[in-house]
Amino acid sequence: MQQLTLGEGNLEKLFGPRDENLRYLQERLGVAVTARGPRVSVEGDDVNEGIVCRLLEAFDRLLETGATVGRNEFRTAVRVLEEDAGTDLVDFFLDATIPASVRRYVVPRSLNQRLFIRSVAERDCVFVIGPAGTGKTYLAVALAAAALTDKKVRRIVLVRPAVEAGERLGFLPGDLVEKINPYLRPVYDALYDILGYDKVANLIERQVIEIAPLAFMRGRTLNDAFIILDEAQNTTREQMKMFLTRMGFQSKAVITGDITQIDLPFAQTSGLVEALDIFDGAEGFVTIRFTHRDVVRHPLVQEVVDRYAKWEKKRRERQP
């Protein structure tokens, strides 16, 4: 059994409404946590006792800085410590946050998300791949919004290839931009959430934020811009090369994709898959690989990703 003493009044904040955070700790880690005044006792196996104590001590220090600790932060901390028990949680939550200059204060929810945020700050071209629900697009948009708000770039350019699973764009009404806009809804939703609807509408009208199909990028050079290529697994080799050569001075590019959901015609190689190999280890480029452990949506999403991955593996093993 381990014991620790927390700051005055911090215990109630840490345990959450109706002790929901306490119950989560006990159920997930199989520990018994009891408190008398500011003193807390933790009893369980040595590893999980250590995780709980490090978590409570770190959040106690965070609360002293004026930070808020909610349900999401609490569960993120547990997941991070399970992945790497040596993680400094104070540094994790304070050093790798997206600046509060944007409407919504965004913090990483996993070690890979933290690495992604830091990599964008340090490199000019970042590939980020992983399954649905890992926050690839949302974090990229949040980083772009922060860079724009802090005047590190003059505009945001959001790009997507016109390829969709089971759909044919030609049957939709309107020109190519109008056809593809519904498929950019996740990008719009992230922008509205982070900057607010009115501000986004104003920035789009002034063309400070530009949302365009990949086909419209040919021949352009984008200076002082934060450029995001979403759903990049559906690019061809030529399209990926064309996109990467659009980068101008003082620009950053983030390329997101899920290489398990490629919707290109049969036997056509994904430009993203090739690019990951071509730029592996190249100076100025970095690749962040999210896994099912980074899923931050509903808990069942992680189970869905896991089950499909196992099913695909079995299917490949059965094939001659």
XYZ file of N, CA and C in Angstrom, residues 140-269:
390
model
N -4.812 18.513 -36.724
C -4.190 19.269 -37.813
C -4.889 20.608 -38.005
N -6.232 20.594 -37.982
C -6.994 21.830 -38.140
C -6.755 22.760 -36.946
N -6.694 22.203 -35.743
C -6.437 23.022 -34.555
C -5.064 23.683 -34.620
N -4.061 22.942 -35.071
C -2.721 23.509 -35.221
C -2.701 24.605 -36.284
N -3.425 24.382 -37.375
C -3.506 25.395 -38.425
C -4.193 26.659 -37.906
N -5.277 26.475 -37.162
C -6.012 27.624 -36.612
C -5.142 28.415 -35.644
N -4.374 27.706 -34.814
C -3.485 28.385 -33.871
C -2.391 29.153 -34.604
N -1.827 28.555 -35.661
C -0.787 29.230 -36.433
C -1.331 30.490 -37.101
N -2.569 30.415 -37.599
C -3.190 31.580 -38.228
C -3.478 32.665 -37.196
N -4.037 32.277 -36.065
C -4.387 33.247 -35.020
C -3.144 33.929 -34.466
N -2.050 33.181 -34.353
C -0.797 33.746 -33.843
C 0.037 34.415 -34.926
N -0.546 34.538 -36.135
C 0.102 35.220 -37.260
C 1.417 34.559 -37.697
N 1.512 33.249 -37.520
C 2.665 32.515 -38.027
C 2.493 32.182 -39.505
N 1.245 32.151 -39.964
C 0.924 31.990 -41.384
C -0.161 32.998 -41.737
N -0.326 33.237 -43.041
C -1.343 34.195 -43.470
C -2.627 33.537 -43.930
N -2.582 32.225 -44.176
C -3.791 31.545 -44.628
C -3.701 30.045 -44.359
N -4.863 29.424 -44.402
C -4.980 27.976 -44.251
C -5.552 27.425 -45.551
N -4.931 26.376 -46.066
C -5.422 25.725 -47.277
C -5.718 24.264 -46.936
N -6.975 23.874 -47.082
C -7.419 22.520 -46.760
C -7.759 21.794 -48.055
N -7.100 20.674 -48.293
C -7.170 20.002 -49.586
C -7.599 18.550 -49.381
N -8.335 18.033 -50.388
C -8.759 16.644 -50.315
C -8.899 16.079 -51.722
N -8.446 14.824 -51.950
C -8.647 14.210 -53.272
C -10.114 13.864 -53.485
N -10.555 13.921 -54.730
C -11.969 13.664 -55.055
C -12.194 12.188 -55.316
N -11.952 11.365 -54.288
C -12.199 9.929 -54.367
C -12.943 9.529 -53.114
N -14.053 8.806 -53.299
C -14.855 8.431 -52.137
C -15.233 6.963 -52.178
N -15.403 6.386 -50.999
C -15.750 4.972 -50.884
C -17.168 4.730 -51.382
N -17.280 3.965 -52.464
C -18.598 3.574 -52.945
C -19.404 4.697 -53.563
N -18.789 5.850 -53.845
C -19.532 6.990 -54.392
C -18.957 7.367 -55.750
N -19.765 8.044 -56.559
C -19.309 8.587 -57.836
C -19.678 10.065 -57.861
N -18.657 10.928 -57.809
C -18.901 12.361 -57.701
C -19.668 12.917 -58.891
N -19.530 12.267 -60.046
C -20.181 12.782 -61.244
C -21.691 12.830 -61.139
N -22.287 12.017 -60.282
C -23.738 11.994 -60.148
C -24.255 13.083 -59.212
N -23.346 13.790 -58.531
C -23.772 14.843 -57.611
C -23.916 16.161 -58.359
N -24.854 17.028 -57.935
C -25.045 18.317 -58.610
C -23.910 19.285 -58.319
N -23.748 20.269 -59.234
C -22.794 21.339 -59.002
C -21.439 21.091 -59.642
N -20.540 22.102 -59.476
C -19.189 21.965 -60.003
C -18.368 21.112 -59.034
N -17.058 20.958 -59.321
C -16.241 20.046 -58.526
C -16.156 20.482 -57.068
N -16.030 21.795 -56.823
C -15.976 22.289 -55.443
C -17.266 21.957 -54.707
N -18.408 22.183 -55.353
C -19.697 21.892 -54.721
C -19.902 20.398 -54.511
N -19.385 19.593 -55.439
C -19.505 18.143 -55.296
C -18.719 17.632 -54.089
N -17.536 18.215 -53.865
C -16.658 17.677 -52.833
C -16.907 18.285 -51.455
N -17.589 19.432 -51.385
C -17.811 20.097 -50.101
C -18.460 19.198 -49.048
N -19.483 18.377 -49.393
C -20.064 17.513 -48.361
C -19.060 16.554 -47.735
N -18.052 16.137 -48.520
C -17.067 15.205 -47.995
C -16.002 15.898 -47.149
N -16.004 17.226 -47.163
C -15.094 17.998 -46.323
C -15.751 18.395 -45.006
N -16.934 17.845 -44.735
C -17.666 18.209 -43.524
C -16.850 18.028 -42.247
N -16.042 16.942 -42.102
C -15.224 16.838 -40.879
C -14.279 18.013 -40.687
N -13.750 18.540 -41.800
C -12.855 19.691 -41.717
C -13.636 20.928 -41.279
N -14.808 21.153 -41.889
C -15.651 22.275 -41.478
C -16.018 22.162 -40.004
N -16.428 20.970 -39.574
C -16.847 20.786 -38.182
C -15.714 21.115 -37.215
N -14.493 20.689 -37.561
C -13.345 20.995 -36.703
C -13.088 22.497 -36.662
N -13.179 23.157 -37.810
C -12.979 24.607 -37.853
C -14.017 25.331 -37.003
N -15.294 24.948 -37.149
C -16.350 25.591 -36.372
C -16.130 25.381 -34.882
N -15.712 24.186 -34.504
C -15.511 23.866 -33.095
C -14.368 24.680 -32.502
N -13.327 24.885 -33.287
C -12.112 25.525 -32.771
C -12.151 27.045 -32.873
N -12.670 27.570 -33.974
C -12.662 29.025 -34.190
C -14.033 29.672 -34.029
N -15.100 28.897 -34.139
C -16.440 29.475 -34.090
C -16.995 29.690 -35.489
N -18.312 29.494 -35.628
C -18.949 29.517 -36.946
C -18.770 30.866 -37.647
N -19.063 31.957 -36.949
C -19.013 33.284 -37.587
C -17.609 33.623 -38.077
N -16.613 33.317 -37.267
C -15.240 33.637 -37.652
C -14.813 32.808 -38.860
N -15.174 31.527 -38.863
C -14.825 30.665 -40.001
C -15.490 31.170 -41.275
N -16.770 31.515 -41.198
C -17.486 32.017 -42.375
C -16.812 33.276 -42.920
N -16.403 34.156 -42.012
C -15.736 35.389 -42.423
C -14.390 35.104 -43.071
N -13.617 34.177 -42.499
C -12.294 33.846 -43.042
C -12.397 33.147 -44.391
N -13.416 32.299 -44.565
C -13.623 31.650 -45.859
C -14.020 32.684 -46.904
N -14.887 33.612 -46.536
C -15.323 34.661 -47.469
C -14.146 35.517 -47.916
N -13.216 35.783 -47.011
C -12.035 36.590 -47.336
C -10.921 35.753 -47.948
N -11.166 34.442 -48.116
C -10.209 33.491 -48.685
C -8.943 33.353 -47.840
N -9.053 33.671 -46.548
C -7.963 33.383 -45.615
C -7.944 31.889 -45.326
N -9.134 31.286 -45.296
C -9.254 29.835 -45.263
C -9.788 29.393 -46.615
N -9.053 28.506 -47.255
C -9.465 27.998 -48.565
C -9.627 26.488 -48.487
N -10.759 26.001 -48.949
C -11.025 24.569 -48.974
C -11.206 24.162 -50.431
N -10.342 23.252 -50.900
C -10.336 22.983 -52.332
C -10.032 21.525 -52.633
N -10.546 21.018 -53.749
C -10.163 19.679 -54.215
C -8.689 19.678 -54.623
N -8.051 18.540 -54.492
C -6.640 18.413 -54.842
C -6.390 18.772 -56.302
N -7.360 18.495 -57.171
C -7.192 18.779 -58.604
C -6.967 20.261 -58.880
N -7.397 21.129 -57.946
C -7.264 22.568 -58.151
C -5.904 23.106 -57.714
N -5.014 22.245 -57.215
C -3.734 22.703 -56.675
C -2.641 22.823 -57.724
N -2.831 22.201 -58.883
C -1.771 22.179 -59.895
C -1.405 23.595 -60.336
N -0.102 23.848 -60.415
C 0.394 25.134 -60.888
C 0.502 26.206 -59.828
N 0.096 25.915 -58.600
C 0.120 26.935 -57.549
C 1.367 26.793 -56.675
N 1.767 27.909 -56.061
C 2.810 27.901 -55.031
C 2.233 28.593 -53.808
N 2.251 27.912 -52.675
C 1.577 28.412 -51.476
C 2.604 28.884 -50.453
N 2.789 30.214 -50.379
C 3.687 30.818 -49.403
C 2.920 31.215 -48.144
N 3.616 31.247 -47.011
C 3.016 31.684 -45.733
C 1.684 30.990 -45.481
N 1.640 29.698 -45.691
C 0.378 28.967 -45.572
C 0.558 27.709 -44.727
N -0.511 27.339 -44.057
C -0.590 26.044 -43.373
C -1.491 25.178 -44.240
N -0.911 24.127 -44.851
C -1.619 23.334 -45.848
C -1.900 21.937 -45.276
N -3.141 21.518 -45.342
C -3.513 20.192 -44.861
C -4.076 19.388 -46.024
N -3.496 18.229 -46.269
C -4.042 17.279 -47.238
C -4.708 16.160 -46.450
N -6.027 16.129 -46.488
C -6.792 15.141 -45.729
C -7.140 13.945 -46.623
N -7.328 12.779 -46.024
C -7.656 11.545 -46.762
C -6.609 11.267 -47.841
N -5.340 11.455 -47.491
C -4.257 11.363 -48.470
C -4.028 9.945 -48.984
N -4.609 8.947 -48.323
C -4.451 7.575 -48.827
C -5.085 7.405 -50.201
N -5.960 8.347 -50.583
C -6.642 8.258 -51.874
C -5.990 9.115 -52.964
N -4.740 9.501 -52.742
C -3.986 10.196 -53.792
C -3.210 9.180 -54.618
N -2.964 9.529 -55.869
C -2.063 8.746 -56.702
C -0.639 9.256 -56.498
N 0.336 8.553 -57.071
C 1.726 9.001 -56.983
C 1.885 10.406 -57.568
N 1.282 10.642 -58.717
C 1.404 11.943 -59.369
C 0.768 13.050 -58.537
N -0.380 12.766 -57.954
C -1.062 13.771 -57.131
C -0.253 14.115 -55.884
N 0.312 13.093 -55.238
C 1.112 13.350 -54.036
C 2.340 14.192 -54.371
N 3.017 13.859 -55.470
C 4.179 14.646 -55.875
C 3.771 16.081 -56.177
N 2.643 16.234 -56.882
C 2.155 17.570 -57.201
C 1.847 18.359 -55.935
N 1.194 17.721 -54.958
C 0.852 18.421 -53.721
C 2.102 18.860 -52.965
N 3.060 17.946 -52.806
C 4.249 18.269 -52.019
C 5.083 19.377 -52.651
N 4.987 19.528 -53.954
C 5.746 20.591 -54.619
C 4.999 21.920 -54.640
N 3.837 21.979 -53.974
C 3.116 23.257 -53.864
C 3.658 24.100 -52.714
N 4.429 23.501 -51.812
C 4.902 24.215 -50.633
C 5.796 25.389 -51.012
N 5.493 26.550 -50.417
C 6.303 27.739 -50.644
C 7.067 28.117 -49.387
N 7.588 29.342 -49.376
C 8.353 29.812 -48.229
C 7.439 30.018 -47.018
N 8.001 29.751 -45.824
C 7.279 29.906 -44.558
C 5.943 29.140 -44.546
N 5.937 27.983 -45.167
C 4.732 27.161 -45.178
C 4.968 25.856 -44.435
N 3.875 25.297 -43.943
C 3.898 23.972 -43.324
C 2.861 23.106 -44.022
N 3.165 21.817 -44.131
C 2.226 20.873 -44.737
C 2.007 19.700 -43.784
N 0.745 19.361 -43.580
C 0.383 18.170 -42.805
C -0.438 17.270 -43.713
N -0.010 16.019 -43.835
C -0.689 15.059 -44.709
C -1.278 13.961 -43.832
N -2.592 13.829 -43.821
C -3.249 12.837 -42.971
C -3.879 11.738 -43.821
N -3.944 10.537 -43.273
C -4.576 9.452 -44.011
C -4.635 8.162 -43.204
N -5.472 7.275 -43.664
C -5.619 5.949 -43.062
C -5.342 4.920 -44.160
N -4.175 4.301 -44.131
C -3.772 3.417 -45.231
C -4.509 2.080 -45.195
N -5.391 1.878 -44.224
C -6.236 0.681 -44.235
C -7.564 0.949 -44.943
N -7.798 2.188 -45.378
C -9.060 2.523 -46.043
C -8.781 3.245 -47.363
N -8.125 2.565 -48.269
C -7.778 3.137 -49.568
C -8.913 2.854 -50.551
N -9.444 3.904 -51.180
C -10.590 3.780 -52.082
C -10.214 3.971 -53.546
N -8.933 3.891 -53.859
C -8.493 4.019 -55.245
C -8.921 2.788 -56.044
N -9.008 2.919 -57.371
C -9.338 1.750 -58.195
C -8.385 0.595 -57.934
N -8.870 -0.608 -58.128
C -8.097 -1.820 -57.849
C -6.733 -1.778 -58.533
N -5.719 -2.192 -57.804
C -4.338 -2.328 -58.298
C -3.622 -0.989 -58.459
N -4.250 0.125 -58.061
C -3.562 1.415 -58.137
C -2.937 1.714 -56.775
N -1.640 1.965 -56.762
C -0.922 2.178 -55.509
C -1.209 3.561 -54.940
